[in-house]
Short mmCIF file of C-alpha atoms and ligand atoms in Angstrom, two decimals:
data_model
loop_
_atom_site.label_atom_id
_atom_site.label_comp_id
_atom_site.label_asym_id
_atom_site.label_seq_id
_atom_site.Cartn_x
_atom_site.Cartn_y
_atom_site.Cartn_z
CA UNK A 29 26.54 1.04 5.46
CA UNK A 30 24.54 -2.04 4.81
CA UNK A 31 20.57 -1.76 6.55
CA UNK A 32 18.81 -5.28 5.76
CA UNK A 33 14.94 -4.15 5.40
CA UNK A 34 12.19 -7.11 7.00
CA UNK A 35 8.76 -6.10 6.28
CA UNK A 36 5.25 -7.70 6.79
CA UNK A 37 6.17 -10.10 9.37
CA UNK A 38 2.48 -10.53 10.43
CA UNK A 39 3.46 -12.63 13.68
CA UNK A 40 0.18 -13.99 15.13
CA UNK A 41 -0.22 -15.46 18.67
CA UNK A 42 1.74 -18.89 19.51
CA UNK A 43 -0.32 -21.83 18.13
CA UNK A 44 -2.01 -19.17 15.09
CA UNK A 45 -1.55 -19.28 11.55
CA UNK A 46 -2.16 -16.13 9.25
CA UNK A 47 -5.36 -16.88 7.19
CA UNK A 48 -5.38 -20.37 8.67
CA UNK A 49 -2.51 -21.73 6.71
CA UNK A 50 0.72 -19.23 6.94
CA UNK A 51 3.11 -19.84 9.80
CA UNK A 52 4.66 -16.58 9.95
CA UNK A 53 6.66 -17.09 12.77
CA UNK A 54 8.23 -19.87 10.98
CA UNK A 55 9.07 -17.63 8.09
CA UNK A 56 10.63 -14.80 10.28
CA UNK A 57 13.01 -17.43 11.71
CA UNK A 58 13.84 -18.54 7.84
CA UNK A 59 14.21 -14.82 7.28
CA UNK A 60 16.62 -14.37 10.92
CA UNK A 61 18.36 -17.18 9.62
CA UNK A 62 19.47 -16.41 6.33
CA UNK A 63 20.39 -12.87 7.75
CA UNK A 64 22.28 -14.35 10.77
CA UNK A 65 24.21 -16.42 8.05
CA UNK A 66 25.21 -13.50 5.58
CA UNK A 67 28.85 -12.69 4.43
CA UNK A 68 28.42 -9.09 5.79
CA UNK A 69 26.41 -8.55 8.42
CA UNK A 70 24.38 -5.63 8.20
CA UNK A 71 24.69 -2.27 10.35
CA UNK A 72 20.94 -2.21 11.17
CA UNK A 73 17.56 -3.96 10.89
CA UNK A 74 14.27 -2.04 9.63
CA UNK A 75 11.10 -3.47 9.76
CA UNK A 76 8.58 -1.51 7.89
CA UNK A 77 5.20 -2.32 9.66
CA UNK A 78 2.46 -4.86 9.79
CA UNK A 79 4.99 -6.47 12.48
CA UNK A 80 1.90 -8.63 14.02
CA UNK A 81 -1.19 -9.40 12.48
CA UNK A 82 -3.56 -7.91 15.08
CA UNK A 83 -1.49 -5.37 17.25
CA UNK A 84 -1.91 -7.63 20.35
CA UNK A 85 0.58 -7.84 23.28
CA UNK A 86 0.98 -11.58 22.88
CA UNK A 87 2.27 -10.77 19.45
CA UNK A 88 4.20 -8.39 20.03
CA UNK A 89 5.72 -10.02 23.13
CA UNK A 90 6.97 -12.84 20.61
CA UNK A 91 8.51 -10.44 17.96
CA UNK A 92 10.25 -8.74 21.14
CA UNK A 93 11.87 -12.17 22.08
CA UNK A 94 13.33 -13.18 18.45
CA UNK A 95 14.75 -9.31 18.18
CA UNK A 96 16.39 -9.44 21.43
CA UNK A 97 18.83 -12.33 19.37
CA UNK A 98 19.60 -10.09 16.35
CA UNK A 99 23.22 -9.28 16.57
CA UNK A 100 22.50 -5.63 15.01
CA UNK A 101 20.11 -2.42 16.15
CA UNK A 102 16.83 -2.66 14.71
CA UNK A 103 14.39 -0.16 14.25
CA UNK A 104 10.32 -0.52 13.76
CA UNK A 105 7.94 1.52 11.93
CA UNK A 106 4.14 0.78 12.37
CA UNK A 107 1.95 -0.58 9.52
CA UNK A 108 -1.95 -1.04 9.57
CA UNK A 109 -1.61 -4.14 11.43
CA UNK A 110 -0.38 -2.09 14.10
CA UNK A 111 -1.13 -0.36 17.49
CA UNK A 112 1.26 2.45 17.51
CA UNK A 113 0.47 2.69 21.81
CA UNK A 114 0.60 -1.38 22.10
CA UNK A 115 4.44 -0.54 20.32
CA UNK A 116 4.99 1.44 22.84
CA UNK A 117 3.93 -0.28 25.49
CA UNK A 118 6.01 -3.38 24.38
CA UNK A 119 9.42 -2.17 22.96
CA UNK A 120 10.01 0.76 25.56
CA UNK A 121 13.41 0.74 25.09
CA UNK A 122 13.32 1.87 21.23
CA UNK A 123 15.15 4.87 20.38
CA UNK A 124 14.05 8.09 18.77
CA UNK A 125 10.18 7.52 19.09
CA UNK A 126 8.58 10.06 21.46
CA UNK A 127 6.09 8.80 24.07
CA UNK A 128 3.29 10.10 22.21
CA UNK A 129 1.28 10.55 18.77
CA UNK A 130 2.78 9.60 15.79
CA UNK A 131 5.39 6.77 15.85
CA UNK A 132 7.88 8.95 14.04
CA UNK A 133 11.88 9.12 14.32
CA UNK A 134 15.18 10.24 13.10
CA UNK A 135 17.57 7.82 13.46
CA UNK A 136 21.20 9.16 13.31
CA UNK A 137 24.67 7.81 14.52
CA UNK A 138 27.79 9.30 13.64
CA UNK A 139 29.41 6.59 12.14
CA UNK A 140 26.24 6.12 9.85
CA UNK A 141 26.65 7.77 6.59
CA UNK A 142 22.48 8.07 6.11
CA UNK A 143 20.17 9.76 8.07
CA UNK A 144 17.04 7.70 8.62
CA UNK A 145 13.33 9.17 8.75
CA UNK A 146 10.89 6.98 9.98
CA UNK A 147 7.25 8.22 9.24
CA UNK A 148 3.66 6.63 10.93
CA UNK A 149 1.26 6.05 8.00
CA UNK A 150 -1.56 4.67 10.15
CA UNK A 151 -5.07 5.99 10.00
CA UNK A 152 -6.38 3.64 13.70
CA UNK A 153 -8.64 0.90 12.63
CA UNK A 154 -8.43 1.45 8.75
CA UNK A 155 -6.70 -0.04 6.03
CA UNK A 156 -5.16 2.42 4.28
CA UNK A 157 -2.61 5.28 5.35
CA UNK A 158 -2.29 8.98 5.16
CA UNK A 159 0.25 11.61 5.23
CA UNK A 160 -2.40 14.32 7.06
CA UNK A 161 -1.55 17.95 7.06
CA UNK A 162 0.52 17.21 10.08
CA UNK A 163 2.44 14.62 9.20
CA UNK A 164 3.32 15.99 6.15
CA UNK A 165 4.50 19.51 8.36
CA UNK A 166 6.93 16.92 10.28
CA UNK A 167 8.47 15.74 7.34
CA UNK A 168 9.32 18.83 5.71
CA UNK A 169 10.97 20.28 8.87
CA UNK A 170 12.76 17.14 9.50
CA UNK A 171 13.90 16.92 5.79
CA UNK A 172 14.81 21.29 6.23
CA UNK A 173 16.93 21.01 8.92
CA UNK A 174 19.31 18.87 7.32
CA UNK A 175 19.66 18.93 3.72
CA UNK A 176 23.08 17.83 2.73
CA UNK A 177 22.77 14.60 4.62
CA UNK A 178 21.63 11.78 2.69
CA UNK A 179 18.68 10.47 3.79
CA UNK A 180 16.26 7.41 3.77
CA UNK A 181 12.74 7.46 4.26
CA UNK A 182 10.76 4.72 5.71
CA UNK A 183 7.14 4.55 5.88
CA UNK A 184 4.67 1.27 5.71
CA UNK A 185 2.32 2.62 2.68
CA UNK A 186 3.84 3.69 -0.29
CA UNK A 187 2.70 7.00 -1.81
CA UNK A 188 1.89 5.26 -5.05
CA UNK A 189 -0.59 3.19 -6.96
CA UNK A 190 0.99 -0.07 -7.71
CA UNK A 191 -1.78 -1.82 -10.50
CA UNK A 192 -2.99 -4.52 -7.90
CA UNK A 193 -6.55 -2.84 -7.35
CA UNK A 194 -7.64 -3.86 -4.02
CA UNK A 195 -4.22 -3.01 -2.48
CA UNK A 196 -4.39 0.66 -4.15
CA UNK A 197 -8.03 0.70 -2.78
CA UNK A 198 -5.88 1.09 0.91
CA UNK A 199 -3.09 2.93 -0.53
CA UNK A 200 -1.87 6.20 0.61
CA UNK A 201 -3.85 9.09 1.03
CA UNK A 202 -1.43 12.34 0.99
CA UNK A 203 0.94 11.27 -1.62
CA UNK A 204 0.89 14.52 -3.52
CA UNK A 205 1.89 16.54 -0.47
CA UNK A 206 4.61 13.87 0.04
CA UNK A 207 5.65 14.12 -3.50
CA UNK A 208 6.10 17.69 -3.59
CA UNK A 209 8.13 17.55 -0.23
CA UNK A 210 10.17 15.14 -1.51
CA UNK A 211 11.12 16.63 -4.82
CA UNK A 212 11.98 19.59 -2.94
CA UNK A 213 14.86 17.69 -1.29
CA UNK A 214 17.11 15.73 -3.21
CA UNK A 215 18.87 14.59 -0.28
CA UNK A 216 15.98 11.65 0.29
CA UNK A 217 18.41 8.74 -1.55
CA UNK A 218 15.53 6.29 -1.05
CA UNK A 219 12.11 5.88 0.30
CA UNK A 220 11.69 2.61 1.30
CA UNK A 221 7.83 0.61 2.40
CA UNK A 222 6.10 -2.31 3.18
CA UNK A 223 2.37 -2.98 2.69
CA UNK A 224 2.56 -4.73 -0.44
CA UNK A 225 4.55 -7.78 0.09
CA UNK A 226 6.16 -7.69 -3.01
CA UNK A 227 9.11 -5.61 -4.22
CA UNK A 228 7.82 -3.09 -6.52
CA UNK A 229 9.65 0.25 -7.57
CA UNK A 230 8.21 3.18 -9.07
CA UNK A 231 9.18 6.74 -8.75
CA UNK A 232 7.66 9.73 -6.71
CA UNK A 233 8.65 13.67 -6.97
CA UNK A 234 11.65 12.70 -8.46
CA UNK A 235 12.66 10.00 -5.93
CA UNK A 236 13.15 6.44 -6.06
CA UNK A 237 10.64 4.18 -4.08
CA UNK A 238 10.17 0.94 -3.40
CA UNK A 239 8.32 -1.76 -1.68
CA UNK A 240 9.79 -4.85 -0.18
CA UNK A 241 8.87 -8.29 -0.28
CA UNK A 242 6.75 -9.77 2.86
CA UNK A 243 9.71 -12.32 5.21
CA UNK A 244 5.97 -14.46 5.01
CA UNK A 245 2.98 -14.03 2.35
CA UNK A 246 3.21 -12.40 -1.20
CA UNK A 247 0.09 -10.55 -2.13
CA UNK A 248 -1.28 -12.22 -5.36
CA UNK A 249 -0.21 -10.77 -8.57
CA UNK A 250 -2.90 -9.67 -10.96
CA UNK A 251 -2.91 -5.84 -12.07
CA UNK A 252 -6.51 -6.27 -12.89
CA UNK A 253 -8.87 -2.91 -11.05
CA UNK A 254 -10.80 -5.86 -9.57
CA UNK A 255 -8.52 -8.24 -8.80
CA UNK A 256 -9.41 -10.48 -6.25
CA UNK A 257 -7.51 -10.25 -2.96
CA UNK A 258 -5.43 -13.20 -2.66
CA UNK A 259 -2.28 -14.38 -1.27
CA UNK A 260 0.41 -16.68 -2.10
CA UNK A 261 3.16 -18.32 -0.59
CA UNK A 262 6.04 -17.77 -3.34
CA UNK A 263 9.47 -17.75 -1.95
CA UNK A 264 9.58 -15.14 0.50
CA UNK A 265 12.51 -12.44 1.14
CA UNK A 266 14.24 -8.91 2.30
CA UNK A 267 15.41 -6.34 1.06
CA UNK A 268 19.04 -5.05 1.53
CA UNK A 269 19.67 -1.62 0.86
CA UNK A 270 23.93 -1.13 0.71
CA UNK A 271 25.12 2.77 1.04
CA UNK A 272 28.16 3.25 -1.72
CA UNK A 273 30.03 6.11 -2.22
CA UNK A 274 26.70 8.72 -2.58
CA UNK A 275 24.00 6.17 -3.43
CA UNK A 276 21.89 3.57 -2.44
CA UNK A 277 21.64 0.03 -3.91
CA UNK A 278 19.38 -1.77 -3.14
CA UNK A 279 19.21 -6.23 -3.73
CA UNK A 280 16.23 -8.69 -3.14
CA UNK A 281 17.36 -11.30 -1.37
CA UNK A 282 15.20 -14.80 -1.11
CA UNK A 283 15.09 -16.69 2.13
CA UNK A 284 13.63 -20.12 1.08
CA UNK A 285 16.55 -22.81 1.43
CA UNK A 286 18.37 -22.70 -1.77
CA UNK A 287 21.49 -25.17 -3.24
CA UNK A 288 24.73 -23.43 -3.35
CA UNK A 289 26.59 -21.52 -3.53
CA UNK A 290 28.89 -23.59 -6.23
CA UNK A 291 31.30 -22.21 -8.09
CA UNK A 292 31.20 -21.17 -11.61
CA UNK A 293 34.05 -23.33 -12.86
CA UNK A 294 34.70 -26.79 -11.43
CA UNK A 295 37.30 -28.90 -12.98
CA UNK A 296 35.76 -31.99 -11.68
CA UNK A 297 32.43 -31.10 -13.88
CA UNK A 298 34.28 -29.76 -16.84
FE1 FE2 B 25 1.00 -6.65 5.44
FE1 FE2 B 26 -0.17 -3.26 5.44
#
């Protein structure tokens, strides 16, 4: 199983750049692009939250029209960015959410070798996320009721502190709760967020997690407590996580244009 992982997308209304400057509608097409045009094509898109930049309808309404020509099932998970009821309202048709509270799911075909949690993060009109008491209840059942299947989490906030001070300042609130659930079931392969724009890895209760890369802006990089916040527009990318024979691996792949792919002995250069 191959699941290509777009996070961060930040799509504003047509006409609107992010911050003024970023086109991030141009960068999603870079990203659809260089994931129309890989050798495999993967068996599902995730996109792990902060799909538009202001939870608006427009917005949404133009992410809706560039999924609807992805050649693969995609699945969304909210971020801060989001309104979990405008999701609803505009992608009625996505499976596995229920039509109320938390935008959480279980994703599960039979021909899929992963089971696929998909957990809401979003405190309404804040920042930062949380795992409350009953979200954390959720996961554990979900994560009891089947625990020989291997399993991916996906969440927009990651349950850790990642050095860049103003980002951990709206981190996760939670993460010890999730932690413990977590290293209670070994079955969770991967947890897998967004939030960060960058691809970072640490890991929690025993459990690899990771952050992927914005399709659009990178958060600045500066582990200082009082780092400014700052953006930049380094080359942006995915994640694709490949499922092989009991584990997951996992490769950042950058969208920018690049030369190539040449091979690695020419006898006309030699
Ligand atoms: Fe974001
Ligand atoms: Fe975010």
């Amino acid at each position: 199983m191959l699941i290509a992982q777009f996070s961060d997308l930040h799509i504003k209304p047509a006409g609107k750049l992010a911050y003024g400057r970023v086109d991030t509608m141009a960068f999603l097409d870079q990203a659809l692009a260089h994931l129309a045009a890989l050798p495999q094509r993967p068996d599902l898109l995730l996109l792990t939250g902060d799909l538009v930049d202001a939870g608006a309808p427009d917005e949404y309404e133009r992410l809706h029209e560039r999924l609807r020509g992805v050649a693969m099932p995609w699945l969304l998970i909210p971020g801060n960015h989001d309104s979990r009821e405008q999701m609803r309202a505009s992608f009625p048709e996505h499976p596995w959410v229920g039509r109320t509270g938390f935008w959480h799911f279980v994703a599960q075909e039979a021909h899929w070798p992963l089971r696929i949690i998909g957990l809401d993060t979003v405190v309404a009109g804040e920042g930062r996320g949380e795992i409350c008491a009953e979200r954390l209840a959720w996961l554990r059942a979900r994560l009891e009721e089947a625990p020989d299947v291997p399993t991916l989490v996906a969440m927009h906030h990651p349950p850790f502190d990642t050095g860049i001070g103003h980002m951990d300042e709206i981190g996760l609130a939670g993460r010890e709760g999730f932690a413990e659930v977590v290293a209670r079931h070994p079955q969770v392969q991967l947890v897998v967020c967004g939030h960060l724009h960058r691809n970072i890895r640490a890991t929690v209760g025993g459990r690899a997690v990771m952050t992927a890369p914005s399709t659009a802006h990178a958060v600045a990089l500066d582990l200082a407590p009082d780092a400014a916040s700052m953006f930049t527009l380094e080359p942006p990318g995915y994640l694709l996580h490949w499922w092989n024979d009991g584990s997951i691996v996992t490769h950042h792949v950058c969208t920018a244009p690049a030369e190539g792919p040449y091979p690695f002995h020419d006898p006309g250069l030699d």
